[in-house]
PDB file of C-alpha atoms and ligand atoms in Angstrom:
ATOM      1  CA  MET A 220      88.464 103.579  88.440  1.00 97.00           C
ATOM      2  CA  ILE A 221      88.544 102.974  91.917  1.00 98.00           C
ATOM      3  CA  ASP A 222      91.380 100.583  93.172  1.00 98.00           C
ATOM      4  CA  VAL A 223      90.401  98.753  96.735  1.00 98.00           C
ATOM      5  CA  HIS A 224      93.971  97.149  97.648  1.00 98.00           C
ATOM      6  CA  SER A 225      96.894  98.315  97.469  1.00 98.00           C
ATOM      7  CA  HIS A 226     100.230  99.359  98.969  1.00 97.00           C
ATOM      8  CA  LEU A 227     101.511 102.560  98.797  1.00 97.00           C
ATOM      9  CA  LEU A 228     101.877 103.378 102.521  1.00 98.00           C
ATOM     10  CA  PRO A 229     105.422 103.602 102.571  1.00 97.00           C
ATOM     11  CA  ASN A 230     107.526 101.647 104.639  1.00 97.00           C
ATOM     12  CA  ILE A 231     105.128  99.858 106.824  1.00 97.00           C
ATOM     13  CA  ASP A 232     105.656  96.399 104.554  1.00 96.00           C
ATOM     14  CA  ASP A 233     107.165  94.983 101.198  1.00 95.00           C
ATOM     15  CA  GLY A 234     105.077  97.729  99.492  1.00 95.00           C
ATOM     16  CA  SER A 235     106.806 100.983  98.680  1.00 95.00           C
ATOM     17  CA  LYS A 236     109.874 101.777 100.216  1.00 95.00           C
ATOM     18  CA  SER A 237     109.871 105.801 100.414  1.00 96.00           C
ATOM     19  CA  LEU A 238     107.293 108.853 100.223  1.00 97.00           C
ATOM     20  CA  ALA A 239     108.838 109.259  96.761  1.00 96.00           C
ATOM     21  CA  ASP A 240     108.099 105.836  95.586  1.00 95.00           C
ATOM     22  CA  SER A 241     104.108 106.583  97.580  1.00 97.00           C
ATOM     23  CA  LEU A 242     104.271 109.222  95.309  1.00 97.00           C
ATOM     24  CA  ASP A 243     105.521 108.171  92.160  1.00 96.00           C
ATOM     25  CA  LEU A 244     102.840 105.270  92.692  1.00 97.00           C
ATOM     26  CA  ALA A 245     100.369 107.068  92.991  1.00 97.00           C
ATOM     27  CA  ARG A 246     101.031 109.546  89.560  1.00 96.00           C
ATOM     28  CA  ALA A 247     101.125 106.119  87.788  1.00 96.00           C
ATOM     29  CA  ALA A 248      97.537 105.094  89.476  1.00 97.00           C
ATOM     30  CA  VAL A 249      96.250 108.263  88.636  1.00 97.00           C
ATOM     31  CA  GLU A 250      97.665 107.545  84.726  1.00 96.00           C
ATOM     32  CA  ASP A 251      95.870 104.455  84.458  1.00 97.00           C
ATOM     33  CA  GLY A 252      92.138 105.590  85.155  1.00 97.00           C
ATOM     34  CA  ILE A 253      92.076 105.373  89.249  1.00 98.00           C
ATOM     35  CA  THR A 254      90.602 108.466  90.829  1.00 98.00           C
ATOM     36  CA  ASP A 255      90.290 106.749  94.597  1.00 98.00           C
ATOM     37  CA  ALA A 256      92.285 104.475  96.647  1.00 98.00           C
ATOM     38  CA  LEU A 257      92.409 101.955  99.516  1.00 98.00           C
ATOM     39  CA  MET A 258      95.662 101.587 101.012  1.00 98.00           C
ATOM     40  CA  THR A 259      95.505  98.158 102.651  1.00 98.00           C
ATOM     41  CA  PRO A 260      98.822  96.990 103.787  1.00 98.00           C
ATOM     42  CA  HIS A 261      99.716  93.789 104.799  1.00 97.00           C
ATOM     43  CA  HIS A 262      97.887  92.900 108.812  1.00 97.00           C
ATOM     44  CA  MET A 263      99.339  89.763 111.205  1.00 95.00           C
ATOM     45  CA  ASN A 264     100.948  87.766 108.183  1.00 92.00           C
ATOM     46  CA  GLY A 265     103.648  86.807 110.581  1.00 90.00           C
ATOM     47  CA  ARG A 266     106.004  89.697 109.008  1.00 93.00           C
ATOM     48  CA  TYR A 267     104.055  92.422 109.407  1.00 96.00           C
ATOM     49  CA  ILE A 268     101.795  93.819 112.383  1.00 96.00           C
ATOM     50  CA  ASN A 269     100.011  97.628 110.661  1.00 98.00           C
ATOM     51  CA  HIS A 270      97.296  97.970 113.712  1.00 97.00           C
ATOM     52  CA  ALA A 271      94.027  99.791 112.903  1.00 98.00           C
ATOM     53  CA  LYS A 272      94.970 102.908 114.436  1.00 98.00           C
ATOM     54  CA  ASP A 273      97.842 103.352 112.299  1.00 98.00           C
ATOM     55  CA  VAL A 274      96.966 102.536 108.800  1.00 98.00           C
ATOM     56  CA  VAL A 275      94.194 105.444 109.807  1.00 98.00           C
ATOM     57  CA  ASP A 276      97.123 107.708 110.557  1.00 98.00           C
ATOM     58  CA  LEU A 277      99.280 107.088 108.360  1.00 98.00           C
ATOM     59  CA  THR A 278      96.476 107.165 105.136  1.00 98.00           C
ATOM     60  CA  ALA A 279      95.890 110.739 106.938  1.00 98.00           C
ATOM     61  CA  GLN A 280      99.244 112.137 106.381  1.00 98.00           C
ATOM     62  CA  PHE A 281     100.083 110.222 103.100  1.00 98.00           C
ATOM     63  CA  GLN A 282      96.622 112.483 101.704  1.00 98.00           C
ATOM     64  CA  VAL A 283      98.322 115.862 102.593  1.00 98.00           C
ATOM     65  CA  ALA A 284     100.967 115.073 101.006  1.00 98.00           C
ATOM     66  CA  LEU A 285      98.816 114.038  97.793  1.00 98.00           C
ATOM     67  CA  GLN A 286      97.156 116.644  97.903  1.00 98.00           C
ATOM     68  CA  GLU A 287     100.748 118.952  98.150  1.00 98.00           C
ATOM     69  CA  ALA A 288     102.501 117.385  95.081  1.00 98.00           C
ATOM     70  CA  ASN A 289      99.024 118.129  93.573  1.00 98.00           C
ATOM     71  CA  ILE A 290      98.368 114.135  92.720  1.00 98.00           C
ATOM     72  CA  PRO A 291      94.285 113.870  92.515  1.00 98.00           C
ATOM     73  CA  LEU A 292      94.400 110.603  94.187  1.00 98.00           C
ATOM     74  CA  ASN A 293      92.121 110.255  96.783  1.00 98.00           C
ATOM     75  CA  VAL A 294      93.199 107.497  99.720  1.00 98.00           C
ATOM     76  CA  PHE A 295      90.626 105.722 102.548  1.00 98.00           C
ATOM     77  CA  PRO A 296      92.326 102.823 104.966  1.00 98.00           C
ATOM     78  CA  SER A 297      92.328  99.712 105.122  1.00 98.00           C
ATOM     79  CA  GLN A 298      94.265  96.087 105.518  1.00 98.00           C
ATOM     80  CA  GLU A 299      95.238  92.755 103.668  1.00 98.00           C
ATOM     81  CA  VAL A 300      94.841  90.884 106.693  1.00 98.00           C
ATOM     82  CA  ARG A 301      95.595  87.131 106.633  1.00 97.00           C
ATOM     83  CA  ILE A 302      93.379  84.884 107.359  1.00 97.00           C
ATOM     84  CA  ASN A 303      94.726  83.827 111.189  1.00 95.00           C
ATOM     85  CA  GLY A 304      93.283  81.897 114.312  1.00 94.00           C
ATOM     86  CA  ASN A 305      93.143  85.160 116.391  1.00 95.00           C
ATOM     87  CA  LEU A 306      91.008  87.332 113.137  1.00 97.00           C
ATOM     88  CA  LEU A 307      88.151  87.278 115.767  1.00 97.00           C
ATOM     89  CA  ARG A 308      89.368  88.099 118.450  1.00 97.00           C
ATOM     90  CA  ALA A 309      91.749  90.982 116.654  1.00 97.00           C
ATOM     91  CA  ILE A 310      87.951  92.188 115.263  1.00 97.00           C
ATOM     92  CA  GLU A 311      86.088  92.257 118.803  1.00 96.00           C
ATOM     93  CA  HIS A 312      89.136  94.352 120.020  1.00 97.00           C
ATOM     94  CA  ASN A 313      88.640  97.033 116.706  1.00 96.00           C
ATOM     95  CA  ASP A 314      92.201  96.305 115.411  1.00 98.00           C
ATOM     96  CA  ILE A 315      91.114  94.850 111.924  1.00 98.00           C
ATOM     97  CA  LEU A 316      89.663  97.687 109.316  1.00 98.00           C
ATOM     98  CA  SER A 317      86.593  97.646 106.753  1.00 98.00           C
ATOM     99  CA  THR A 318      86.770  98.789 103.254  1.00 98.00           C
ATOM    100  CA  ASP A 319      83.987 100.332 104.161  1.00 98.00           C
ATOM    101  CA  PRO A 320      82.659 102.811 106.729  1.00 94.00           C
ATOM    102  CA  GLU A 321      79.825 100.887 107.271  1.00 91.00           C
ATOM    103  CA  GLY A 322      82.320  97.909 108.550  1.00 97.00           C
ATOM    104  CA  ARG A 323      80.836  95.176 106.759  1.00 98.00           C
ATOM    105  CA  TYR A 324      83.875  94.091 104.132  1.00 98.00           C
ATOM    106  CA  ILE A 325      87.662  92.565 105.674  1.00 98.00           C
ATOM    107  CA  LEU A 326      90.137  91.465 102.157  1.00 98.00           C
ATOM    108  CA  ILE A 327      91.218  88.122 103.309  1.00 98.00           C
ATOM    109  CA  GLU A 328      94.890  86.454 102.347  1.00 98.00           C
ATOM    110  CA  PHE A 329      95.614  83.356 102.234  1.00 97.00           C
ATOM    111  CA  PRO A 330      99.006  82.260 102.817  1.00 96.00           C
ATOM    112  CA  SER A 331     101.063  82.077  98.887  1.00 93.00           C
ATOM    113  CA  ASP A 332     100.743  78.191  99.270  1.00 94.00           C
ATOM    114  CA  ASP A 333      98.001  76.816 101.863  1.00 95.00           C
ATOM    115  CA  VAL A 334      94.194  76.729 102.502  1.00 96.00           C
ATOM    116  CA  PRO A 335      94.681  76.168 106.028  1.00 96.00           C
ATOM    117  CA  SER A 336      91.243  73.610 107.433  1.00 96.00           C
ATOM    118  CA  TYR A 337      89.922  76.060 109.716  1.00 97.00           C
ATOM    119  CA  THR A 338      89.188  78.566 106.672  1.00 97.00           C
ATOM    120  CA  MET A 339      85.210  77.443 106.294  1.00 97.00           C
ATOM    121  CA  ASP A 340      84.893  77.491 109.976  1.00 97.00           C
ATOM    122  CA  LEU A 341      86.490  80.910 110.329  1.00 97.00           C
ATOM    123  CA  LEU A 342      83.980  82.128 107.419  1.00 97.00           C
ATOM    124  CA  PHE A 343      81.051  81.007 108.796  1.00 97.00           C
ATOM    125  CA  LYS A 344      81.932  82.999 111.897  1.00 97.00           C
ATOM    126  CA  LEU A 345      82.606  86.236 109.918  1.00 97.00           C
ATOM    127  CA  GLN A 346      79.594  86.180 108.273  1.00 96.00           C
ATOM    128  CA  GLN A 347      78.169  85.486 111.644  1.00 96.00           C
ATOM    129  CA  MET A 348      79.584  88.544 113.147  1.00 95.00           C
ATOM    130  CA  GLY A 349      78.086  90.258 110.031  1.00 96.00           C
ATOM    131  CA  LYS A 350      81.524  90.377 108.261  1.00 97.00           C
ATOM    132  CA  ILE A 351      81.673  89.468 104.639  1.00 98.00           C
ATOM    133  CA  PRO A 352      85.485  88.363 103.687  1.00 98.00           C
ATOM    134  CA  VAL A 353      86.337  89.127 100.487  1.00 98.00           C
ATOM    135  CA  VAL A 354      89.564  86.552  99.101  1.00 98.00           C
ATOM    136  CA  VAL A 355      92.368  88.776  97.384  1.00 98.00           C
ATOM    137  CA  HIS A 356      94.465  86.952  94.204  1.00 98.00           C
ATOM    138  CA  PRO A 357      92.753  83.538  94.599  1.00 98.00           C
ATOM    139  CA  GLU A 358      94.429  83.192  91.222  1.00 98.00           C
ATOM    140  CA  ARG A 359      97.821  83.304  93.266  1.00 97.00           C
ATOM    141  CA  ASN A 360      97.369  80.240  95.868  1.00 97.00           C
ATOM    142  CA  THR A 361      98.986  77.336  94.273  1.00 96.00           C
ATOM    143  CA  GLN A 362      96.931  74.964  96.696  1.00 97.00           C
ATOM    144  CA  PHE A 363      93.820  77.078  94.838  1.00 97.00           C
ATOM    145  CA  MET A 364      95.287  76.244  91.747  1.00 96.00           C
ATOM    146  CA  LYS A 365      94.999  72.301  93.081  1.00 95.00           C
ATOM    147  CA  LYS A 366      91.896  72.354  93.937  1.00 96.00           C
ATOM    148  CA  PRO A 367      89.440  74.910  92.660  1.00 96.00           C
ATOM    149  CA  GLU A 368      86.139  73.395  94.144  1.00 96.00           C
ATOM    150  CA  LEU A 369      87.444  75.312  97.414  1.00 97.00           C
ATOM    151  CA  LEU A 370      87.304  78.748  96.187  1.00 98.00           C
ATOM    152  CA  TYR A 371      83.952  77.764  94.629  1.00 98.00           C
ATOM    153  CA  GLN A 372      83.237  75.730  98.884  1.00 97.00           C
ATOM    154  CA  ILE A 373      83.978  79.491  99.277  1.00 98.00           C
ATOM    155  CA  VAL A 374      82.813  81.651  96.638  1.00 98.00           C
ATOM    156  CA  SER A 375      79.181  80.101  96.934  1.00 96.00           C
ATOM    157  CA  SER A 376      79.047  80.175 100.553  1.00 96.00           C
ATOM    158  CA  GLY A 377      79.361  83.558 100.478  1.00 97.00           C
ATOM    159  CA  ALA A 378      82.555  85.029 100.206  1.00 98.00           C
ATOM    160  CA  TYR A 379      83.666  86.925  97.280  1.00 98.00           C
ATOM    161  CA  ALA A 380      87.304  87.519  95.185  1.00 98.00           C
ATOM    162  CA  GLN A 381      89.052  89.942  94.522  1.00 98.00           C
ATOM    163  CA  VAL A 382      91.299  88.786  91.283  1.00 98.00           C
ATOM    164  CA  THR A 383      94.384  91.509  90.899  1.00 98.00           C
ATOM    165  CA  ALA A 384      94.491  93.057  87.137  1.00 98.00           C
ATOM    166  CA  ASN A 385      98.421  91.935  86.924  1.00 96.00           C
ATOM    167  CA  SER A 386      97.543  88.036  87.415  1.00 97.00           C
ATOM    168  CA  TYR A 387      94.909  87.955  84.786  1.00 98.00           C
ATOM    169  CA  MET A 388      97.237  90.567  82.076  1.00 97.00           C
ATOM    170  CA  GLY A 389      99.567  87.744  82.426  1.00 96.00           C
ATOM    171  CA  THR A 390     102.687  89.497  84.659  1.00 94.00           C
ATOM    172  CA  PHE A 391     103.086  86.327  87.018  1.00 94.00           C
ATOM    173  CA  GLY A 392     103.120  83.860  84.568  1.00 96.00           C
ATOM    174  CA  LYS A 393     100.374  82.283  81.461  1.00 96.00           C
ATOM    175  CA  ALA A 394      99.324  79.629  85.225  1.00 96.00           C
ATOM    176  CA  VAL A 395      98.532  82.696  86.555  1.00 97.00           C
ATOM    177  CA  MET A 396      96.502  84.501  83.633  1.00 97.00           C
ATOM    178  CA  LYS A 397      95.169  81.328  82.776  1.00 97.00           C
ATOM    179  CA  PHE A 398      93.930  80.697  85.989  1.00 97.00           C
ATOM    180  CA  SER A 399      91.979  84.414  86.290  1.00 98.00           C
ATOM    181  CA  GLU A 400      90.896  84.234  83.714  1.00 98.00           C
ATOM    182  CA  ASP A 401      89.442  80.318  84.853  1.00 97.00           C
ATOM    183  CA  ILE A 402      88.695  81.886  88.109  1.00 98.00           C
ATOM    184  CA  ILE A 403      86.314  85.040  86.096  1.00 98.00           C
ATOM    185  CA  ASP A 404      84.423  82.738  83.541  1.00 97.00           C
ATOM    186  CA  ALA A 405      83.322  81.044  86.695  1.00 97.00           C
ATOM    187  CA  GLY A 406      81.646  83.015  88.289  1.00 97.00           C
ATOM    188  CA  LEU A 407      83.932  83.209  91.507  1.00 98.00           C
ATOM    189  CA  ALA A 408      85.386  86.415  91.203  1.00 98.00           C
ATOM    190  CA  HIS A 409      84.055  90.130  91.592  1.00 98.00           C
ATOM    191  CA  VAL A 410      86.420  92.993  91.147  1.00 98.00           C
ATOM    192  CA  PHE A 411      89.827  93.995  90.352  1.00 98.00           C
ATOM    193  CA  ALA A 412      92.430  95.214  91.975  1.00 98.00           C
ATOM    194  CA  SER A 413      96.009  96.882  91.159  1.00 97.00           C
ATOM    195  CA  ASP A 414      97.848  95.154  94.587  1.00 96.00           C
ATOM    196  CA  ALA A 415     100.605  97.518  94.170  1.00 95.00           C
ATOM    197  CA  HIS A 416     103.611  97.074  94.914  1.00 94.00           C
ATOM    198  CA  HIS A 417     106.394  98.852  93.747  1.00 90.00           C
ATOM    199  CA  ILE A 418     106.977 100.963  90.366  1.00 81.00           C
ATOM    200  CA  SER A 419     109.525  99.334  88.821  1.00 74.00           C
ATOM    201  CA  GLY A 420     107.605  95.492  89.974  1.00 61.00           C
ATOM    202  CA  ARG A 421     104.343  95.724  88.553  1.00 64.00           C
ATOM    203  CA  GLN A 422     102.805  97.963  86.067  1.00 85.00           C
ATOM    204  CA  TYR A 423      99.374  99.750  87.206  1.00 95.00           C
ATOM    205  CA  GLN A 424      97.473  97.260  84.456  1.00 97.00           C
ATOM    206  CA  MET A 425      93.978  98.258  85.624  1.00 98.00           C
ATOM    207  CA  ALA A 426      92.577 100.356  82.328  1.00 98.00           C
ATOM    208  CA  ALA A 427      94.049  96.916  80.395  1.00 98.00           C
ATOM    209  CA  ALA A 428      92.428  94.237  82.849  1.00 98.00           C
ATOM    210  CA  PHE A 429      89.135  95.982  82.140  1.00 98.00           C
ATOM    211  CA  GLU A 430      89.509  96.284  78.465  1.00 98.00           C
ATOM    212  CA  LYS A 431      90.386  92.402  78.463  1.00 98.00           C
ATOM    213  CA  LEU A 432      87.315  91.294  80.530  1.00 98.00           C
ATOM    214  CA  GLY A 433      84.540  93.587  78.310  1.00 98.00           C
ATOM    215  CA  LYS A 434      86.607  91.915  74.870  1.00 98.00           C
ATOM    216  CA  LYS A 435      86.549  88.137  76.626  1.00 97.00           C
ATOM    217  CA  SER A 436      83.622  88.378  78.279  1.00 97.00           C
ATOM    218  CA  GLY A 437      81.636  90.914  77.467  1.00 96.00           C
ATOM    219  CA  ASP A 438      80.693  94.997  77.912  1.00 97.00           C
ATOM    220  CA  GLN A 439      78.710  94.360  80.371  1.00 97.00           C
ATOM    221  CA  MET A 440      81.283  92.988  83.193  1.00 98.00           C
ATOM    222  CA  PRO A 441      83.432  95.729  83.696  1.00 98.00           C
ATOM    223  CA  VAL A 442      80.433  97.513  84.484  1.00 98.00           C
ATOM    224  CA  LEU A 443      80.056  95.032  87.055  1.00 98.00           C
ATOM    225  CA  PHE A 444      83.062  94.659  88.735  1.00 98.00           C
ATOM    226  CA  GLU A 445      83.569  98.815  88.845  1.00 98.00           C
ATOM    227  CA  LYS A 446      80.511  98.776  90.704  1.00 98.00           C
ATOM    228  CA  ASN A 447      81.423  95.953  92.735  1.00 98.00           C
ATOM    229  CA  ALA A 448      84.900  97.907  93.660  1.00 98.00           C
ATOM    230  CA  LYS A 449      82.502 100.643  94.372  1.00 98.00           C
ATOM    231  CA  ALA A 450      79.864  98.658  96.337  1.00 98.00           C
ATOM    232  CA  LEU A 451      82.585  97.512  98.900  1.00 98.00           C
ATOM    233  CA  MET A 452      84.199 100.753  99.479  1.00 98.00           C
ATOM    234  CA  ASN A 453      80.788 102.378 100.057  1.00 97.00           C
ATOM    235  CA  GLY A 454      79.282  99.071 102.131  1.00 97.00           C
ATOM    236  CA  ASN A 455      77.116  98.453  99.574  1.00 97.00           C
ATOM    237  CA  LYS A 456      75.999  95.021  98.099  1.00 97.00           C
ATOM    238  CA  LEU A 457      77.744  93.142  95.553  1.00 98.00           C
ATOM    239  CA  VAL A 458      76.201  91.537  92.331  1.00 97.00           C
ATOM    240  CA  ARG A 459      77.589  88.290  92.291  1.00 97.00           C
ATOM    241  CA  PHE A 460      77.443  85.695  88.988  1.00 97.00           C
ATOM    242  CA  GLU A 461      76.408  82.576  88.552  1.00 95.00           C
ATOM    243  CA  GLU A 462      78.990  80.608  90.046  1.00 96.00           C
ATOM    244  CA  SER A 463      80.445  77.093  89.063  1.00 95.00           C
ATOM    245  CA  LYS A 464      83.288  74.641  88.924  1.00 95.00           C
ATOM    246  CA  ILE A 465      87.080  74.902  87.648  1.00 93.00           C
ATOM    247  CA  HIS A 466      87.198  72.047  86.584  1.00 78.00           C
ATOM    248  CA  LYS A 467      90.494  70.184  87.157  1.00 62.00           C
ATOM    249  CA  LYS A 468      90.463  68.278  83.688  1.00 53.00           C
ATOM    250  CA  LYS A 469      90.344  71.982  82.525  1.00 50.00           C
ATOM    251  CA  LEU A 470      93.036  73.004  84.615  1.00 49.00           C
ATOM    252  CA  PHE A 471      95.552  70.884  83.614  1.00 52.00           C
ATOM    253  CA  SER A 472      95.785  70.267  79.865  1.00 46.00           C
ATOM    254  CA  ALA A 473      95.554  73.742  79.723  1.00 48.00           C
ATOM    255  CA  TYR A 474      99.340  74.136  82.244  1.00 43.00           C
TER     256      TYR A 474
HETATM  257 FE1  FE2 B 757      98.041  92.407  98.524  1.00 84.65          FE
END
């Protein structure tokens, strides 16, 4: 499996706190079946700045450490970028990493309780620059939960979305799990990722998530999700699904 979102680089954000922890996380990733992982530290989220060049250097160093520890995990530099008013300028200054060498896809994070009013305008401008936004874990955003039509609007205007495997497996509670399922059922998610931070807090559940997806949504869906993870890393076109709105009524009755 390919993991397109993780915080394994030590000591640069709220993820791994030491190289030893990073190596343990990498072992857990391999154990779960992951062969390739994007290193996606937070960037411009108000708390952490991780410049593109630094992430590239640290990822190369981590790859050496993995090889020395005989852990068969290939790692690639990227970032989890908080949506912010300076994003376009940061792209122009080459300080934003994509998920792929073509510079096509960018992982975009929203504040956990907000979808800023300038979102649609910014995502449109990104696409005008040839950058395709991939919204990370929308299922954990309370605003999307309250107004799921916002996510529909974002995805149907050309963005993609990544659901976190642990959310889908219930680690963050029933409401987040149900919303993850609703997002996937509505064709508004395209890929799973671990978003791994700490070995103790969140176990790798990528394999379990793929298994659940197959049972709930049919054998073809895990194949397409995996294909999309590969496409994100290679800069190829992702598979889209038939998108529908998540109805609030359905949501409220579920929570
Ligand atoms: Fe993350």
